[in-house]
Amino acid sequence: MTSFNRSTSRRLKKLPQIPSIWEGDRRPLSSSQTQTKDSQESQGECILWVDGSQGLVRAMDMVSPELGPEAIVRTLMRAMEHPHSPAKPARPQRIVVRDREIQFYLRGVLQDLDIAIDYVSELPLIHELFRSFADIIDSQIPNLPPQYAELLHQKAFATWEAAPWNFLEEQQILSIEINTWDVGTLYASVMGMLGMEYGILLYRSEDSLKRFRADVLKDDEESNEGLEEAFLKQDCLFLTFEQVDEDEDEDEDLAELPLSEIEPTFGNIHPLEGLRSVLYEDEALVMFVSLESLLRFIRDYRHQLYEDDFPSINRRYRISVPNADEATKSVSVTVSTMPELAAELEEMAGFDISDQDEFDTTEYRSLRDDLIPEDSFLSVGVISWEMLKSLRQEVNYHTGEEIAEVGDGLPVILIQTSRPKAKTVIENIQDAGGLNAICFNPGANPLDGEQYDLGLLQTENGELFLFGEFLDNDPIHVEARKKWTQRCKNTNGYCGVIIAKGLRGASRGNPQLKDMMALFEARSLSPQDLGLGTLQLMPQLEFE
């Protein structure tokens, strides 16, 4: 058994001994009714030393349940030498505990301090203190009502997997008419298309939504305090998603993480309440019904919502509400798109399609290199005919004709980047009218004499974009180009480009179907078809 060294014993014996009986104990803070494995691990155990004669708490510590009996001695030493005010340093004449093991342990450790160590079955003062602590803990409001917590988490993860931010922008508002629990219509705004914050905001009024957008635009170049004030003036319920381990790389796109690393958070924002990450029962019911109706609406109209134009759609659903009272066991909810409001919000933001570049459709301009992100993973390869069929069903950006299934599959260029950058690439190709052709054209650097095989994408408006520079003498690329040429002959010139996410994830270099965001089918052109000759690398690092 560990005991005090001589110098410590001498120091403690110098403390005045007072005619008091101290109570000592160690137990979890939570009550037995509410204590769970998680709460035990997070809260640990409380060690308490009180002066029963004076009714004072002399020392208190929170420790891990795994710590041995030495912990209770360390707290006792503080109770003697450095007690909580107004108690003075002292040692008691007698100590009582309700644990035989602790009694025997303390007798061995304190044997030189002239302190009697006794066992009692009850510690009235400590029992009352722990009961008060448990009452305080038990009275704390949980973040979600217990009867709805699991249901809401299920709906949250279903929302994450449905990923409405892949096709709905923040200004493309969906109205959810509930007319129950003192709620009329909510206005859902989906966050996440920019790859920054993911979630659903459920505004209680159209006015609150517009006011927040106006405040954000007004304070765009002002202080963070102005943005924070605008944020706290919102009137909405919210569901947001965060990374479980916040210490991980903050630059990693949340959408590329596995479901096990995603954590949903529910809450409420109101100008008079501020932000709280707690939902009361009626709010939890409203959130459940809203998410369930949104999930059904997305399931029914996903492909229509992917279209460039925000369509006018509405649908009524009958939602069954578990654990609700008789009057609200079944709720009728109407979900509608709001294209006019979306147009109004776009106008507020100053978005005008007339500001987009006008392209010359008769001839291409100088070769551009601003379409494909610099850090993208590029691959020249092939996808099987079965994969092609799956892609045509899963992704929403593809054009093409029926292709004779000759050879091992469709030759493709794979471009893998982060989800936000992939979204931008897809939108830029769409804005250019789609993809017309893929070509490998000779290039040269007159400064060092290197010869290149340049990968080019030609959009429907005639623009040429550089997607890759491959050295002519690279044996891996030479072999890949031979296979590309043969496969394009097999398909009569048909080929494609796949835009995929997951650059920094586990699927880097080998994206799965779920990572593929777009397939653009096109024709393969030869250098003779383009008639550009050998493109020269100029000092401005542009081929022309």
Coordinates of C-alpha atoms in Angstrom, one line a residue, residues 197-404:
E197 CA -22.2 24.6 -44.4
Y198 CA -24.8 21.8 -44.7
G199 CA -28.3 21.9 -43.3
I200 CA -31.9 22.9 -43.5
L201 CA -33.3 26.2 -42.2
L202 CA -37.0 26.3 -41.6
Y203 CA -38.1 29.9 -41.5
R204 CA -41.4 30.7 -39.7
S205 CA -42.2 33.5 -42.1
E206 CA -41.3 34.7 -45.5
D207 CA -40.5 38.1 -44.1
S208 CA -37.8 36.7 -41.7
L209 CA -36.1 34.9 -44.6
K210 CA -36.1 38.0 -46.8
R211 CA -34.9 40.2 -44.0
F212 CA -32.0 37.9 -43.2
R213 CA -30.9 37.8 -46.9
A214 CA -31.1 41.6 -47.1
D215 CA -29.1 42.0 -43.8
V216 CA -26.4 39.6 -45.0
L217 CA -26.1 41.4 -48.4
K218 CA -26.0 44.8 -46.6
D219 CA -23.3 43.6 -44.1
D220 CA -21.3 41.6 -46.7
E221 CA -18.4 44.0 -46.5
E222 CA -18.9 45.2 -42.9
S223 CA -17.9 43.8 -39.6
N224 CA -18.5 40.3 -38.3
E225 CA -20.6 41.8 -35.5
G226 CA -23.1 42.9 -38.2
L227 CA -23.3 39.4 -39.6
E228 CA -23.7 37.9 -36.1
E229 CA -26.6 40.4 -35.4
A230 CA -28.3 39.4 -38.6
F231 CA -27.9 35.8 -37.8
L232 CA -29.5 36.1 -34.4
K233 CA -32.4 38.1 -35.8
Q234 CA -33.6 35.1 -37.8
D235 CA -36.8 33.3 -36.8
C236 CA -36.3 29.7 -37.7
L237 CA -35.8 26.1 -36.7
F238 CA -32.6 24.5 -38.0
L239 CA -30.9 21.2 -38.7
T240 CA -27.2 21.4 -39.4
F241 CA -24.4 18.9 -39.9
E242 CA -20.9 18.9 -38.5
Q243 CA -17.9 16.7 -38.4
V244 CA -17.8 14.5 -35.2
D245 CA -14.1 15.1 -34.7
E246 CA -13.5 18.8 -35.1
D247 CA -9.7 18.3 -34.8
E248 CA -9.6 16.7 -38.3
D249 CA -8.6 18.7 -41.4
E250 CA -10.9 21.6 -41.7
D251 CA -10.4 21.9 -45.4
E252 CA -11.9 18.5 -46.1
D253 CA -15.3 18.7 -47.7
L254 CA -17.9 17.4 -45.2
A255 CA -19.8 15.7 -48.0
E256 CA -16.9 13.4 -48.7
L257 CA -16.8 12.0 -45.1
P258 CA -18.4 8.7 -44.2
L259 CA -21.8 8.8 -42.4
S260 CA -20.1 7.7 -39.1
E261 CA -18.2 11.0 -39.0
I262 CA -21.3 13.2 -39.5
E263 CA -23.2 14.6 -36.5
P264 CA -26.6 16.4 -36.8
T265 CA -27.5 19.3 -34.6
F266 CA -31.1 20.6 -34.1
G267 CA -32.0 24.0 -32.7
N268 CA -34.0 27.2 -32.8
I269 CA -33.2 30.8 -33.6
H270 CA -35.4 33.7 -32.6
P271 CA -34.7 37.5 -32.3
L272 CA -35.8 37.5 -28.6
E273 CA -34.4 34.1 -27.6
G274 CA -31.2 34.0 -29.6
L275 CA -29.8 30.6 -30.5
R276 CA -30.5 27.5 -28.5
S277 CA -29.5 23.9 -29.5
V278 CA -32.7 22.6 -27.8
L279 CA -36.0 21.6 -29.3
Y280 CA -39.1 21.4 -27.1
E281 CA -41.8 18.9 -27.8
D282 CA -43.9 20.9 -30.3
E283 CA -40.8 22.1 -32.1
A284 CA -39.5 18.5 -32.3
L285 CA -42.9 17.4 -33.8
V286 CA -42.7 20.3 -36.4
M287 CA -39.1 19.3 -37.3
F288 CA -40.1 15.7 -37.7
V289 CA -43.1 16.4 -40.0
S290 CA -41.0 18.9 -42.0
L291 CA -38.1 16.6 -42.6
E292 CA -40.4 13.6 -43.4
S293 CA -42.4 15.7 -46.0
L294 CA -39.2 17.1 -47.5
L295 CA -37.8 13.6 -47.9
R296 CA -40.9 12.4 -49.6
F297 CA -41.0 15.5 -51.9
I298 CA -37.3 15.0 -52.8
R299 CA -37.9 11.3 -53.5
D300 CA -40.9 12.2 -55.8
Y301 CA -39.4 15.1 -57.7
R302 CA -35.6 14.7 -57.5
H303 CA -35.1 14.7 -61.3
Q304 CA -37.4 17.8 -61.9
L305 CA -35.5 19.7 -59.2
Y306 CA -32.2 19.0 -60.9
E307 CA -33.3 21.0 -63.9
D308 CA -31.8 24.4 -64.6
D309 CA -35.2 26.2 -64.2
F310 CA -36.7 25.9 -60.7
P311 CA -40.1 24.2 -61.6
S312 CA -43.5 25.0 -60.0
I313 CA -44.5 21.9 -58.1
N314 CA -46.7 21.2 -55.1
R315 CA -47.7 17.9 -53.4
R316 CA -49.8 17.0 -50.4
Y317 CA -48.7 14.3 -48.0
R318 CA -50.3 12.6 -45.0
I319 CA -47.7 12.2 -42.3
S320 CA -48.1 9.8 -39.4
V321 CA -46.7 11.2 -36.2
P322 CA -45.4 8.7 -33.6
N323 CA -46.0 9.4 -29.9
A324 CA -48.4 12.3 -30.7
D325 CA -51.8 12.9 -29.1
E326 CA -55.0 11.8 -30.8
A327 CA -55.5 15.1 -32.6
T328 CA -52.1 15.1 -34.3
K329 CA -51.4 11.4 -34.9
S330 CA -51.8 12.2 -38.6
V331 CA -51.0 15.5 -40.2
S332 CA -51.7 16.8 -43.7
V333 CA -48.7 18.7 -45.1
T334 CA -48.4 20.5 -48.5
V335 CA -44.9 21.0 -49.9
S336 CA -44.5 23.5 -52.8
T337 CA -41.6 25.0 -54.7
M338 CA -41.5 28.9 -54.8
P339 CA -39.9 29.9 -58.1
E340 CA -41.2 33.5 -57.8
L341 CA -39.5 33.9 -54.4
A342 CA -36.4 32.3 -55.7
A343 CA -36.3 34.8 -58.6
E344 CA -36.8 37.6 -56.1
L345 CA -34.0 36.4 -53.9
E346 CA -31.7 36.1 -56.9
E347 CA -32.5 39.7 -57.9
M348 CA -31.7 40.8 -54.3
A349 CA -28.3 39.2 -54.7
G350 CA -27.7 41.0 -58.0
F351 CA -27.6 37.8 -60.1
D352 CA -28.4 38.5 -63.7
I353 CA -27.9 35.9 -66.5
S354 CA -27.5 38.7 -69.0
D355 CA -24.1 39.4 -67.4
Q356 CA -22.7 36.1 -68.5
D357 CA -20.2 36.0 -71.3
E358 CA -21.5 35.8 -74.9
F359 CA -19.5 33.2 -76.8
D360 CA -18.6 33.2 -80.5
T361 CA -20.3 30.1 -81.8
T362 CA -18.6 30.1 -85.2
E363 CA -15.0 29.8 -84.0
Y364 CA -13.0 29.1 -80.9
R365 CA -11.0 31.7 -79.0
S366 CA -7.5 31.1 -77.6
L367 CA -7.1 27.9 -75.6
R368 CA -8.3 28.3 -72.0
D369 CA -7.0 26.5 -68.9
D370 CA -9.5 27.8 -66.4
L371 CA -12.1 25.0 -66.5
I372 CA -10.4 22.1 -64.7
P373 CA -8.9 22.8 -61.2
E374 CA -5.2 22.5 -61.0
D375 CA -5.1 19.9 -58.2
S376 CA -7.5 17.5 -60.0
F377 CA -6.8 13.8 -60.5
L378 CA -6.9 13.0 -64.2
S379 CA -7.2 9.6 -65.8
V380 CA -7.6 8.3 -69.4
G381 CA -9.5 5.1 -69.2
V382 CA -12.7 3.2 -69.9
I383 CA -16.0 2.3 -68.1
S384 CA -17.9 -0.9 -68.8
W385 CA -21.2 -0.8 -70.7
E386 CA -22.9 -1.8 -67.4
M387 CA -21.4 1.1 -65.6
L388 CA -22.5 3.4 -68.5
K389 CA -26.1 2.3 -68.0
S390 CA -25.9 2.9 -64.3
L391 CA -24.4 6.4 -64.8
R392 CA -27.1 7.4 -67.2
Q393 CA -29.6 6.5 -64.6
E394 CA -27.9 8.1 -61.6
V395 CA -26.3 11.3 -62.8
N396 CA -28.4 14.1 -64.2
Y397 CA -25.9 15.8 -66.6
H398 CA -25.4 13.7 -69.7
T399 CA -26.1 13.9 -73.3
G400 CA -25.6 11.3 -76.0
E401 CA -26.9 8.9 -78.4
E402 CA -27.2 5.1 -78.5
I403 CA -23.8 3.6 -78.8
A404 CA -23.0 0.2 -80.2

